[in-house]
PDB file of C-alpha atoms in Angstrom:
ATOM      1  CA  GLN A  28      12.542  -0.939 -14.562  1.00 87.00           C
ATOM      2  CA  VAL A  29       9.759  -2.437 -12.468  1.00 94.00           C
ATOM      3  CA  GLN A  30       6.738  -4.299 -13.738  1.00 96.00           C
ATOM      4  CA  LEU A  31       3.734  -5.064 -11.564  1.00 97.00           C
ATOM      5  CA  VAL A  32       1.217  -7.739 -12.472  1.00 96.00           C
ATOM      6  CA  GLU A  33      -2.022  -8.182 -10.545  1.00 97.00           C
ATOM      7  CA  SER A  34      -4.168 -11.265 -10.388  1.00 96.00           C
ATOM      8  CA  GLY A  35      -7.093 -12.625  -8.424  1.00 96.00           C
ATOM      9  CA  GLY A  36      -9.886 -10.240  -9.284  1.00 97.00           C
ATOM     10  CA  GLY A  37     -13.348 -11.465 -10.044  1.00 98.00           C
ATOM     11  CA  LEU A  38     -16.992 -11.497  -9.093  1.00 98.00           C
ATOM     12  CA  VAL A  39     -18.088 -12.342  -5.576  1.00 98.00           C
ATOM     13  CA  GLN A  40     -21.244 -11.975  -3.542  1.00 98.00           C
ATOM     14  CA  ALA A  41     -21.416  -9.588  -0.624  1.00 98.00           C
ATOM     15  CA  GLY A  42     -19.865 -11.149   2.437  1.00 98.00           C
ATOM     16  CA  GLY A  43     -17.526 -13.252   0.368  1.00 98.00           C
ATOM     17  CA  SER A  44     -13.781 -13.153   0.016  1.00 98.00           C
ATOM     18  CA  LEU A  45     -11.164 -12.643  -2.655  1.00 98.00           C
ATOM     19  CA  ARG A  46      -7.405 -12.686  -2.651  1.00 98.00           C
ATOM     20  CA  LEU A  47      -5.471 -10.357  -4.904  1.00 98.00           C
ATOM     21  CA  SER A  48      -1.820 -10.822  -5.708  1.00 97.00           C
ATOM     22  CA  CYS A  49       0.710  -8.438  -7.153  1.00 97.00           C
ATOM     23  CA  ALA A  50       4.051  -9.687  -8.384  1.00 96.00           C
ATOM     24  CA  ALA A  51       6.958  -7.374  -9.081  1.00 95.00           C
ATOM     25  CA  SER A  52       9.627  -8.060 -11.645  1.00 94.00           C
ATOM     26  CA  GLY A  53      12.525  -6.223 -13.185  1.00 93.00           C
ATOM     27  CA  ARG A  54      14.502  -4.056 -10.804  1.00 89.00           C
ATOM     28  CA  SER A  55      12.339  -5.015  -7.871  1.00 86.00           C
ATOM     29  CA  PHE A  56      15.219  -4.448  -5.485  1.00 86.00           C
ATOM     30  CA  SER A  57      14.575  -0.734  -5.895  1.00 89.00           C
ATOM     31  CA  ILE A  58      11.126  -1.025  -4.308  1.00 92.00           C
ATOM     32  CA  TYR A  59      10.685   0.511  -0.887  1.00 93.00           C
ATOM     33  CA  GLY A  60       6.979  -0.111  -0.480  1.00 95.00           C
ATOM     34  CA  MET A  61       4.061  -1.713  -2.249  1.00 95.00           C
ATOM     35  CA  GLY A  62       0.360  -1.264  -1.946  1.00 96.00           C
ATOM     36  CA  TRP A  63      -3.075  -1.255  -3.468  1.00 98.00           C
ATOM     37  CA  PHE A  64      -5.388   1.449  -4.706  1.00 98.00           C
ATOM     38  CA  ARG A  65      -8.839   1.117  -6.147  1.00 98.00           C
ATOM     39  CA  GLN A  66     -11.100   3.145  -8.348  1.00 98.00           C
ATOM     40  CA  ALA A  67     -14.855   2.796  -8.401  1.00 97.00           C
ATOM     41  CA  PRO A  68     -16.849   3.999 -11.408  1.00 91.00           C
ATOM     42  CA  GLY A  69     -17.107   7.769 -11.398  1.00 93.00           C
ATOM     43  CA  LYS A  70     -14.828   8.159  -8.403  1.00 96.00           C
ATOM     44  CA  GLU A  71     -11.253   9.131  -7.750  1.00 97.00           C
ATOM     45  CA  ARG A  72      -8.673   6.474  -7.230  1.00 97.00           C
ATOM     46  CA  GLU A  73      -8.296   5.864  -3.512  1.00 97.00           C
ATOM     47  CA  PHE A  74      -5.787   4.289  -1.215  1.00 98.00           C
ATOM     48  CA  VAL A  75      -6.572   0.818   0.109  1.00 98.00           C
ATOM     49  CA  ALA A  76      -3.490  -0.618   1.776  1.00 98.00           C
ATOM     50  CA  ARG A  77       0.268  -0.451   1.641  1.00 97.00           C
ATOM     51  CA  LEU A  78       3.327  -1.852   3.348  1.00 95.00           C
ATOM     52  CA  ASN A  79       6.943  -1.122   3.923  1.00 93.00           C
ATOM     53  CA  TRP A  80       8.747  -3.785   1.963  1.00 86.00           C
ATOM     54  CA  ARG A  81      11.606  -4.431   4.341  1.00 83.00           C
ATOM     55  CA  GLY A  82       9.793  -4.120   7.640  1.00 75.00           C
ATOM     56  CA  SER A  83       6.396  -5.280   6.384  1.00 75.00           C
ATOM     57  CA  THR A  84       4.677  -2.526   8.342  1.00 92.00           C
ATOM     58  CA  THR A  85       1.178  -2.101   7.007  1.00 96.00           C
ATOM     59  CA  TRP A  86      -1.274   0.752   6.677  1.00 97.00           C
ATOM     60  CA  TYR A  87      -4.935   0.449   5.756  1.00 98.00           C
ATOM     61  CA  ALA A  88      -7.677   2.767   4.721  1.00 98.00           C
ATOM     62  CA  ASP A  89     -10.332   3.084   7.402  1.00 98.00           C
ATOM     63  CA  SER A  90     -12.917   1.688   5.024  1.00 98.00           C
ATOM     64  CA  VAL A  91     -11.142  -1.667   4.784  1.00 98.00           C
ATOM     65  CA  LYS A  92      -9.457  -1.922   8.160  1.00 98.00           C
ATOM     66  CA  GLY A  93     -10.345  -5.163   9.883  1.00 98.00           C
ATOM     67  CA  ARG A  94     -11.558  -6.743   6.656  1.00 98.00           C
ATOM     68  CA  PHE A  95      -8.527  -6.614   4.367  1.00 98.00           C
ATOM     69  CA  THR A  96      -5.106  -8.000   5.141  1.00 98.00           C
ATOM     70  CA  LEU A  97      -1.977  -7.128   3.208  1.00 97.00           C
ATOM     71  CA  SER A  98       0.992  -9.455   3.398  1.00 95.00           C
ATOM     72  CA  ARG A  99       4.414  -9.736   1.842  1.00 92.00           C
ATOM     73  CA  ASP A 100       5.729 -12.732  -0.045  1.00 90.00           C
ATOM     74  CA  SER A 101       9.433 -12.020  -0.242  1.00 84.00           C
ATOM     75  CA  ALA A 102      10.260 -15.212  -2.126  1.00 86.00           C
ATOM     76  CA  LYS A 103       7.976 -14.192  -4.965  1.00 87.00           C
ATOM     77  CA  ASN A 104       8.558 -10.439  -4.770  1.00 90.00           C
ATOM     78  CA  ALA A 105       4.850 -10.133  -4.304  1.00 94.00           C
ATOM     79  CA  VAL A 106       2.160  -8.803  -2.025  1.00 95.00           C
ATOM     80  CA  ASP A 107      -1.177 -10.416  -1.361  1.00 96.00           C
ATOM     81  CA  LEU A 108      -4.340  -8.628  -0.386  1.00 98.00           C
ATOM     82  CA  LYS A 109      -6.831 -10.864   1.344  1.00 98.00           C
ATOM     83  CA  MET A 110     -10.247  -9.269   1.252  1.00 98.00           C
ATOM     84  CA  ASN A 111     -12.897 -10.609   3.591  1.00 98.00           C
ATOM     85  CA  SER A 112     -16.469  -9.571   4.270  1.00 98.00           C
ATOM     86  CA  LEU A 113     -16.653  -7.833   0.936  1.00 98.00           C
ATOM     87  CA  LYS A 114     -19.246  -5.152   0.391  1.00 98.00           C
ATOM     88  CA  PRO A 115     -20.738  -3.783  -2.820  1.00 98.00           C
ATOM     89  CA  GLU A 116     -18.890  -0.530  -2.175  1.00 97.00           C
ATOM     90  CA  ASP A 117     -15.631  -2.453  -2.497  1.00 98.00           C
ATOM     91  CA  THR A 118     -16.359  -2.821  -6.198  1.00 98.00           C
ATOM     92  CA  GLY A 119     -13.811  -1.244  -8.470  1.00 98.00           C
ATOM     93  CA  VAL A 120     -10.616  -1.696 -10.376  1.00 98.00           C
ATOM     94  CA  TYR A 121      -7.802  -2.538  -8.012  1.00 98.00           C
ATOM     95  CA  TYR A 122      -4.344  -1.334  -8.908  1.00 98.00           C
ATOM     96  CA  CYS A 123      -1.089  -2.486  -7.445  1.00 98.00           C
ATOM     97  CA  ALA A 124       1.480   0.240  -6.913  1.00 97.00           C
ATOM     98  CA  ALA A 125       5.067   0.459  -5.801  1.00 96.00           C
ATOM     99  CA  THR A 126       7.240   3.239  -4.512  1.00 95.00           C
ATOM    100  CA  THR A 127      10.997   3.632  -4.575  1.00 93.00           C
ATOM    101  CA  ARG A 128      10.895   6.327  -1.914  1.00 91.00           C
ATOM    102  CA  VAL A 129      10.552   6.451   1.843  1.00 88.00           C
ATOM    103  CA  THR A 130       7.733   8.934   1.435  1.00 88.00           C
ATOM    104  CA  TRP A 131       5.086   7.204  -0.619  1.00 90.00           C
ATOM    105  CA  SER A 132       4.924   8.027  -4.277  1.00 92.00           C
ATOM    106  CA  SER A 133       3.313   5.687  -6.778  1.00 92.00           C
ATOM    107  CA  ASP A 134       6.261   5.322  -9.100  1.00 94.00           C
ATOM    108  CA  TYR A 135       4.951   2.151 -10.731  1.00 96.00           C
ATOM    109  CA  TRP A 136       1.481   0.840 -11.428  1.00 97.00           C
ATOM    110  CA  GLY A 137       0.032  -2.471 -12.440  1.00 97.00           C
ATOM    111  CA  GLN A 138      -2.583  -2.749 -15.142  1.00 97.00           C
ATOM    112  CA  GLY A 139      -5.428  -3.222 -12.688  1.00 97.00           C
ATOM    113  CA  THR A 140      -7.781  -6.058 -11.905  1.00 98.00           C
ATOM    114  CA  GLN A 141     -11.545  -5.828 -11.633  1.00 98.00           C
ATOM    115  CA  VAL A 142     -13.281  -6.666  -8.375  1.00 98.00           C
ATOM    116  CA  THR A 143     -17.054  -6.795  -8.440  1.00 98.00           C
ATOM    117  CA  VAL A 144     -19.114  -7.426  -5.324  1.00 98.00           C
ATOM    118  CA  SER A 145     -22.765  -8.139  -5.905  1.00 97.00           C
ATOM    119  CA  SER A 146     -25.457  -7.420  -3.348  1.00 93.00           C
TER     120      SER A 146
END
């Protein structure tokens, strides 16, 4: 019912910036919130940032707070994640997710996009 497509991943040096985008299609009107998770090699997938779709209230993991900014693009049914001051520990596969519930549940996932930060 909902498809999520990420873009914008790539290779960047430490201290650099990247912007990730996630576009929703299909029955996107059912989405209550959208966000990003990431998974580093050998580690569990972890929360990065999310927002309430209608109110655009945002939440960030402590590890990225102050460096990453999540924004809503209502016209495109998309969210953008601007990542500044990137660190090598930010390296991982970034997955867009969407929930159809008030209480977060990752009901839909994108395919993931690789972010690599070199030291």
